[in-house]
Amino acid sequence: ERKCQLNGLWRNDQGSLMEISALRDNGDFEGQYLTRVTLSGGCAQISPLKGAQQQLGEEGWSTFAFTVRWDKFSNATTAFVGQCFVDAGGKETLTTMWLLREAVGSLEEDWKATRVGRNVFTRKRTTKG
Ligand SMILES: O=C1C=CC(=NNc2ccccc2C(=O)O)C=C1
């Protein structure tokens, strides 16, 4: 099958799970994000994600971006950008950087509202594989 197609189940360093389902032929995709972390110490929730992947030929390791709207439990949004890589053994990795924007109460607090970081996602092995 084509390597580095984003659809499927991915897991990141924090143990969060990302399921990308609707991958269209123009590279747009949608899915769900089950976070393992919370800002407020609440319980893990599922949040909607939407993104777009560059559509390259068979050999291309495409770049992508997606946003997660942290539904219900926090007024925050994260934008991920990254690229997919395949190693010699065929293992796929999504390396990303993200910006997490948290709502703050006033313009004066805007300065402290955005966090940045790196995140690596690998395919969550299914029981078969
Ligand atoms: O209520 C919230 C608000 C923000 C969150 N950010 N998660 C992330 C932000 C950056 C990278 C990975 C994650 C993750 O959840 O795996 C999660 C829950």
mmCIF file with all atom_site columns, N, CA, C and O in Angstrom, residues 91-113:
data_model
loop_
_atom_site.group_PDB
_atom_site.id
_atom_site.type_symbol
_atom_site.label_atom_id
_atom_site.label_alt_id
_atom_site.label_comp_id
_atom_site.label_asym_id
_atom_site.label_entity_id
_atom_site.label_seq_id
_atom_site.pdbx_PDB_ins_code
_atom_site.Cartn_x
_atom_site.Cartn_y
_atom_site.Cartn_z
_atom_site.occupancy
_atom_site.B_iso_or_equiv
_atom_site.pdbx_formal_charge
_atom_site.auth_seq_id
_atom_site.auth_comp_id
_atom_site.auth_asym_id
_atom_site.auth_atom_id
_atom_site.pdbx_PDB_model_num
ATOM 1  N N  . LYS A 1 91  ? 8.964   1.607  8.658  1.00 0.00 ? 91  LYS A N  1
ATOM 2  C CA . LYS A 1 91  ? 8.193   2.188  9.756  1.00 0.00 ? 91  LYS A CA 1
ATOM 3  C C  . LYS A 1 91  ? 7.905   3.652  9.452  1.00 0.00 ? 91  LYS A C  1
ATOM 4  O O  . LYS A 1 91  ? 8.796   4.411  9.110  1.00 0.00 ? 91  LYS A O  1
ATOM 5  N N  . GLU A 1 92  ? 6.627   4.035  9.581  1.00 0.00 ? 92  GLU A N  1
ATOM 6  C CA . GLU A 1 92  ? 6.247   5.421  9.267  1.00 0.00 ? 92  GLU A CA 1
ATOM 7  C C  . GLU A 1 92  ? 6.231   6.268  10.526 1.00 0.00 ? 92  GLU A C  1
ATOM 8  O O  . GLU A 1 92  ? 5.802   5.808  11.584 1.00 0.00 ? 92  GLU A O  1
ATOM 9  N N  . THR A 1 93  ? 6.694   7.496  10.401 1.00 0.00 ? 93  THR A N  1
ATOM 10 C CA . THR A 1 93  ? 6.728   8.442  11.526 1.00 0.00 ? 93  THR A CA 1
ATOM 11 C C  . THR A 1 93  ? 6.208   9.792  11.061 1.00 0.00 ? 93  THR A C  1
ATOM 12 O O  . THR A 1 93  ? 6.587   10.257 9.997  1.00 0.00 ? 93  THR A O  1
ATOM 13 N N  . LEU A 1 94  ? 5.348   10.404 11.845 1.00 0.00 ? 94  LEU A N  1
ATOM 14 C CA . LEU A 1 94  ? 4.910   11.779 11.569 1.00 0.00 ? 94  LEU A CA 1
ATOM 15 C C  . LEU A 1 94  ? 5.640   12.670 12.562 1.00 0.00 ? 94  LEU A C  1
ATOM 16 O O  . LEU A 1 94  ? 5.416   12.571 13.767 1.00 0.00 ? 94  LEU A O  1
ATOM 17 N N  . THR A 1 95  ? 6.533   13.526 12.045 1.00 0.00 ? 95  THR A N  1
ATOM 18 C CA . THR A 1 95  ? 7.209   14.449 12.952 1.00 0.00 ? 95  THR A CA 1
ATOM 19 C C  . THR A 1 95  ? 6.490   15.789 12.805 1.00 0.00 ? 95  THR A C  1
ATOM 20 O O  . THR A 1 95  ? 6.247   16.243 11.684 1.00 0.00 ? 95  THR A O  1
ATOM 21 N N  . THR A 1 96  ? 6.116   16.367 13.940 1.00 0.00 ? 96  THR A N  1
ATOM 22 C CA . THR A 1 96  ? 5.334   17.610 13.878 1.00 0.00 ? 96  THR A CA 1
ATOM 23 C C  . THR A 1 96  ? 5.886   18.650 14.847 1.00 0.00 ? 96  THR A C  1
ATOM 24 O O  . THR A 1 96  ? 6.603   18.316 15.796 1.00 0.00 ? 96  THR A O  1
ATOM 25 N N  . MET A 1 97  ? 5.531   19.894 14.573 1.00 0.00 ? 97  MET A N  1
ATOM 26 C CA . MET A 1 97  ? 5.605   20.953 15.564 1.00 0.00 ? 97  MET A CA 1
ATOM 27 C C  . MET A 1 97  ? 4.185   21.484 15.713 1.00 0.00 ? 97  MET A C  1
ATOM 28 O O  . MET A 1 97  ? 3.399   21.452 14.764 1.00 0.00 ? 97  MET A O  1
ATOM 29 N N  . TRP A 1 98  ? 3.868   21.951 16.924 1.00 0.00 ? 98  TRP A N  1
ATOM 30 C CA . TRP A 1 98  ? 2.498   22.416 17.168 1.00 0.00 ? 98  TRP A CA 1
ATOM 31 C C  . TRP A 1 98  ? 2.509   23.765 17.879 1.00 0.00 ? 98  TRP A C  1
ATOM 32 O O  . TRP A 1 98  ? 3.484   24.107 18.558 1.00 0.00 ? 98  TRP A O  1
ATOM 33 N N  . LEU A 1 99  ? 1.396   24.477 17.660 1.00 0.00 ? 99  LEU A N  1
ATOM 34 C CA . LEU A 1 99  ? 1.128   25.698 18.413 1.00 0.00 ? 99  LEU A CA 1
ATOM 35 C C  . LEU A 1 99  ? -0.178  25.454 19.156 1.00 0.00 ? 99  LEU A C  1
ATOM 36 O O  . LEU A 1 99  ? -1.173  25.057 18.545 1.00 0.00 ? 99  LEU A O  1
ATOM 37 N N  . LEU A 1 100 ? -0.148  25.628 20.466 1.00 0.00 ? 100 LEU A N  1
ATOM 38 C CA . LEU A 1 100 ? -1.355  25.459 21.274 1.00 0.00 ? 100 LEU A CA 1
ATOM 39 C C  . LEU A 1 100 ? -1.802  26.835 21.765 1.00 0.00 ? 100 LEU A C  1
ATOM 40 O O  . LEU A 1 100 ? -1.054  27.529 22.472 1.00 0.00 ? 100 LEU A O  1
ATOM 41 N N  . ARG A 1 101 ? -2.985  27.227 21.340 1.00 0.00 ? 101 ARG A N  1
ATOM 42 C CA . ARG A 1 101 ? -3.513  28.545 21.734 1.00 0.00 ? 101 ARG A CA 1
ATOM 43 C C  . ARG A 1 101 ? -4.595  28.331 22.784 1.00 0.00 ? 101 ARG A C  1
ATOM 44 O O  . ARG A 1 101 ? -5.560  27.597 22.557 1.00 0.00 ? 101 ARG A O  1
ATOM 45 N N  . GLU A 1 102 ? -4.375  28.896 23.949 1.00 0.00 ? 102 GLU A N  1
ATOM 46 C CA . GLU A 1 102 ? -5.345  28.792 25.034 1.00 0.00 ? 102 GLU A CA 1
ATOM 47 C C  . GLU A 1 102 ? -6.075  30.125 25.136 1.00 0.00 ? 102 GLU A C  1
ATOM 48 O O  . GLU A 1 102 ? -5.463  31.173 24.905 1.00 0.00 ? 102 GLU A O  1
ATOM 49 N N  . ALA A 1 103 ? -7.356  30.074 25.477 1.00 0.00 ? 103 ALA A N  1
ATOM 50 C CA . ALA A 1 103 ? -8.090  31.327 25.678 1.00 0.00 ? 103 ALA A CA 1
ATOM 51 C C  . ALA A 1 103 ? -7.589  32.006 26.954 1.00 0.00 ? 103 ALA A C  1
ATOM 52 O O  . ALA A 1 103 ? -7.322  31.340 27.960 1.00 0.00 ? 103 ALA A O  1
ATOM 53 N N  . VAL A 1 104 ? -7.427  33.315 26.891 1.00 0.00 ? 104 VAL A N  1
ATOM 54 C CA . VAL A 1 104 ? -7.078  34.073 28.091 1.00 0.00 ? 104 VAL A CA 1
ATOM 55 C C  . VAL A 1 104 ? -8.144  35.153 28.293 1.00 0.00 ? 104 VAL A C  1
ATOM 56 O O  . VAL A 1 104 ? -8.918  35.461 27.378 1.00 0.00 ? 104 VAL A O  1
ATOM 57 N N  . GLY A 1 105 ? -8.218  35.691 29.473 1.00 0.00 ? 105 GLY A N  1
ATOM 58 C CA . GLY A 1 105 ? -9.325  36.566 29.847 1.00 0.00 ? 105 GLY A CA 1
ATOM 59 C C  . GLY A 1 105 ? -9.215  37.979 29.341 1.00 0.00 ? 105 GLY A C  1
ATOM 60 O O  . GLY A 1 105 ? -10.209 38.705 29.293 1.00 0.00 ? 105 GLY A O  1
ATOM 61 N N  . SER A 1 106 ? -7.986  38.404 28.955 1.00 0.00 ? 106 SER A N  1
ATOM 62 C CA . SER A 1 106 ? -7.850  39.805 28.532 1.00 0.00 ? 106 SER A CA 1
ATOM 63 C C  . SER A 1 106 ? -6.697  39.926 27.543 1.00 0.00 ? 106 SER A C  1
ATOM 64 O O  . SER A 1 106 ? -5.801  39.072 27.496 1.00 0.00 ? 106 SER A O  1
ATOM 65 N N  . LEU A 1 107 ? -6.732  41.026 26.776 1.00 0.00 ? 107 LEU A N  1
ATOM 66 C CA . LEU A 1 107 ? -5.684  41.278 25.780 1.00 0.00 ? 107 LEU A CA 1
ATOM 67 C C  . LEU A 1 107 ? -4.319  41.368 26.473 1.00 0.00 ? 107 LEU A C  1
ATOM 68 O O  . LEU A 1 107 ? -3.296  40.947 25.936 1.00 0.00 ? 107 LEU A O  1
ATOM 69 N N  . GLU A 1 108 ? -4.336  41.890 27.702 1.00 0.00 ? 108 GLU A N  1
ATOM 70 C CA . GLU A 1 108 ? -3.064  42.022 28.438 1.00 0.00 ? 108 GLU A CA 1
ATOM 71 C C  . GLU A 1 108 ? -2.419  40.656 28.681 1.00 0.00 ? 108 GLU A C  1
ATOM 72 O O  . GLU A 1 108 ? -1.228  40.561 28.880 1.00 0.00 ? 108 GLU A O  1
ATOM 73 N N  . GLU A 1 109 ? -3.262  39.598 28.705 1.00 0.00 ? 109 GLU A N  1
ATOM 74 C CA . GLU A 1 109 ? -2.699  38.256 28.941 1.00 0.00 ? 109 GLU A CA 1
ATOM 75 C C  . GLU A 1 109 ? -2.371  37.537 27.633 1.00 0.00 ? 109 GLU A C  1
ATOM 76 O O  . GLU A 1 109 ? -1.902  36.404 27.648 1.00 0.00 ? 109 GLU A O  1
ATOM 77 N N  . ASP A 1 110 ? -2.628  38.214 26.502 1.00 0.00 ? 110 ASP A N  1
ATOM 78 C CA . ASP A 1 110 ? -2.437  37.538 25.208 1.00 0.00 ? 110 ASP A CA 1
ATOM 79 C C  . ASP A 1 110 ? -1.004  36.997 25.078 1.00 0.00 ? 110 ASP A C  1
ATOM 80 O O  . ASP A 1 110 ? -0.769  35.942 24.507 1.00 0.00 ? 110 ASP A O  1
ATOM 81 N N  . TRP A 1 111 ? -0.035  37.712 25.672 1.00 0.00 ? 111 TRP A N  1
ATOM 82 C CA . TRP A 1 111 ? 1.384   37.348 25.502 1.00 0.00 ? 111 TRP A CA 1
ATOM 83 C C  . TRP A 1 111 ? 1.647   35.901 25.940 1.00 0.00 ? 111 TRP A C  1
ATOM 84 O O  . TRP A 1 111 ? 2.537   35.236 25.431 1.00 0.00 ? 111 TRP A O  1
ATOM 85 N N  . LYS A 1 112 ? 0.871   35.409 26.918 1.00 0.00 ? 112 LYS A N  1
ATOM 86 C CA . LYS A 1 112 ? 1.207   34.082 27.484 1.00 0.00 ? 112 LYS A CA 1
ATOM 87 C C  . LYS A 1 112 ? 0.252   33.009 26.978 1.00 0.00 ? 112 LYS A C  1
ATOM 88 O O  . LYS A 1 112 ? 0.177   31.910 27.534 1.00 0.00 ? 112 LYS A O  1
ATOM 89 N N  . ALA A 1 113 ? -0.467  33.271 25.877 1.00 0.00 ? 113 ALA A N  1
ATOM 90 C CA . ALA A 1 113 ? -1.560  32.374 25.496 1.00 0.00 ? 113 ALA A CA 1
ATOM 91 C C  . ALA A 1 113 ? -1.160  31.269 24.523 1.00 0.00 ? 113 ALA A C  1
ATOM 92 O O  . ALA A 1 113 ? -1.958  30.363 24.261 1.00 0.00 ? 113 ALA A O  1
#
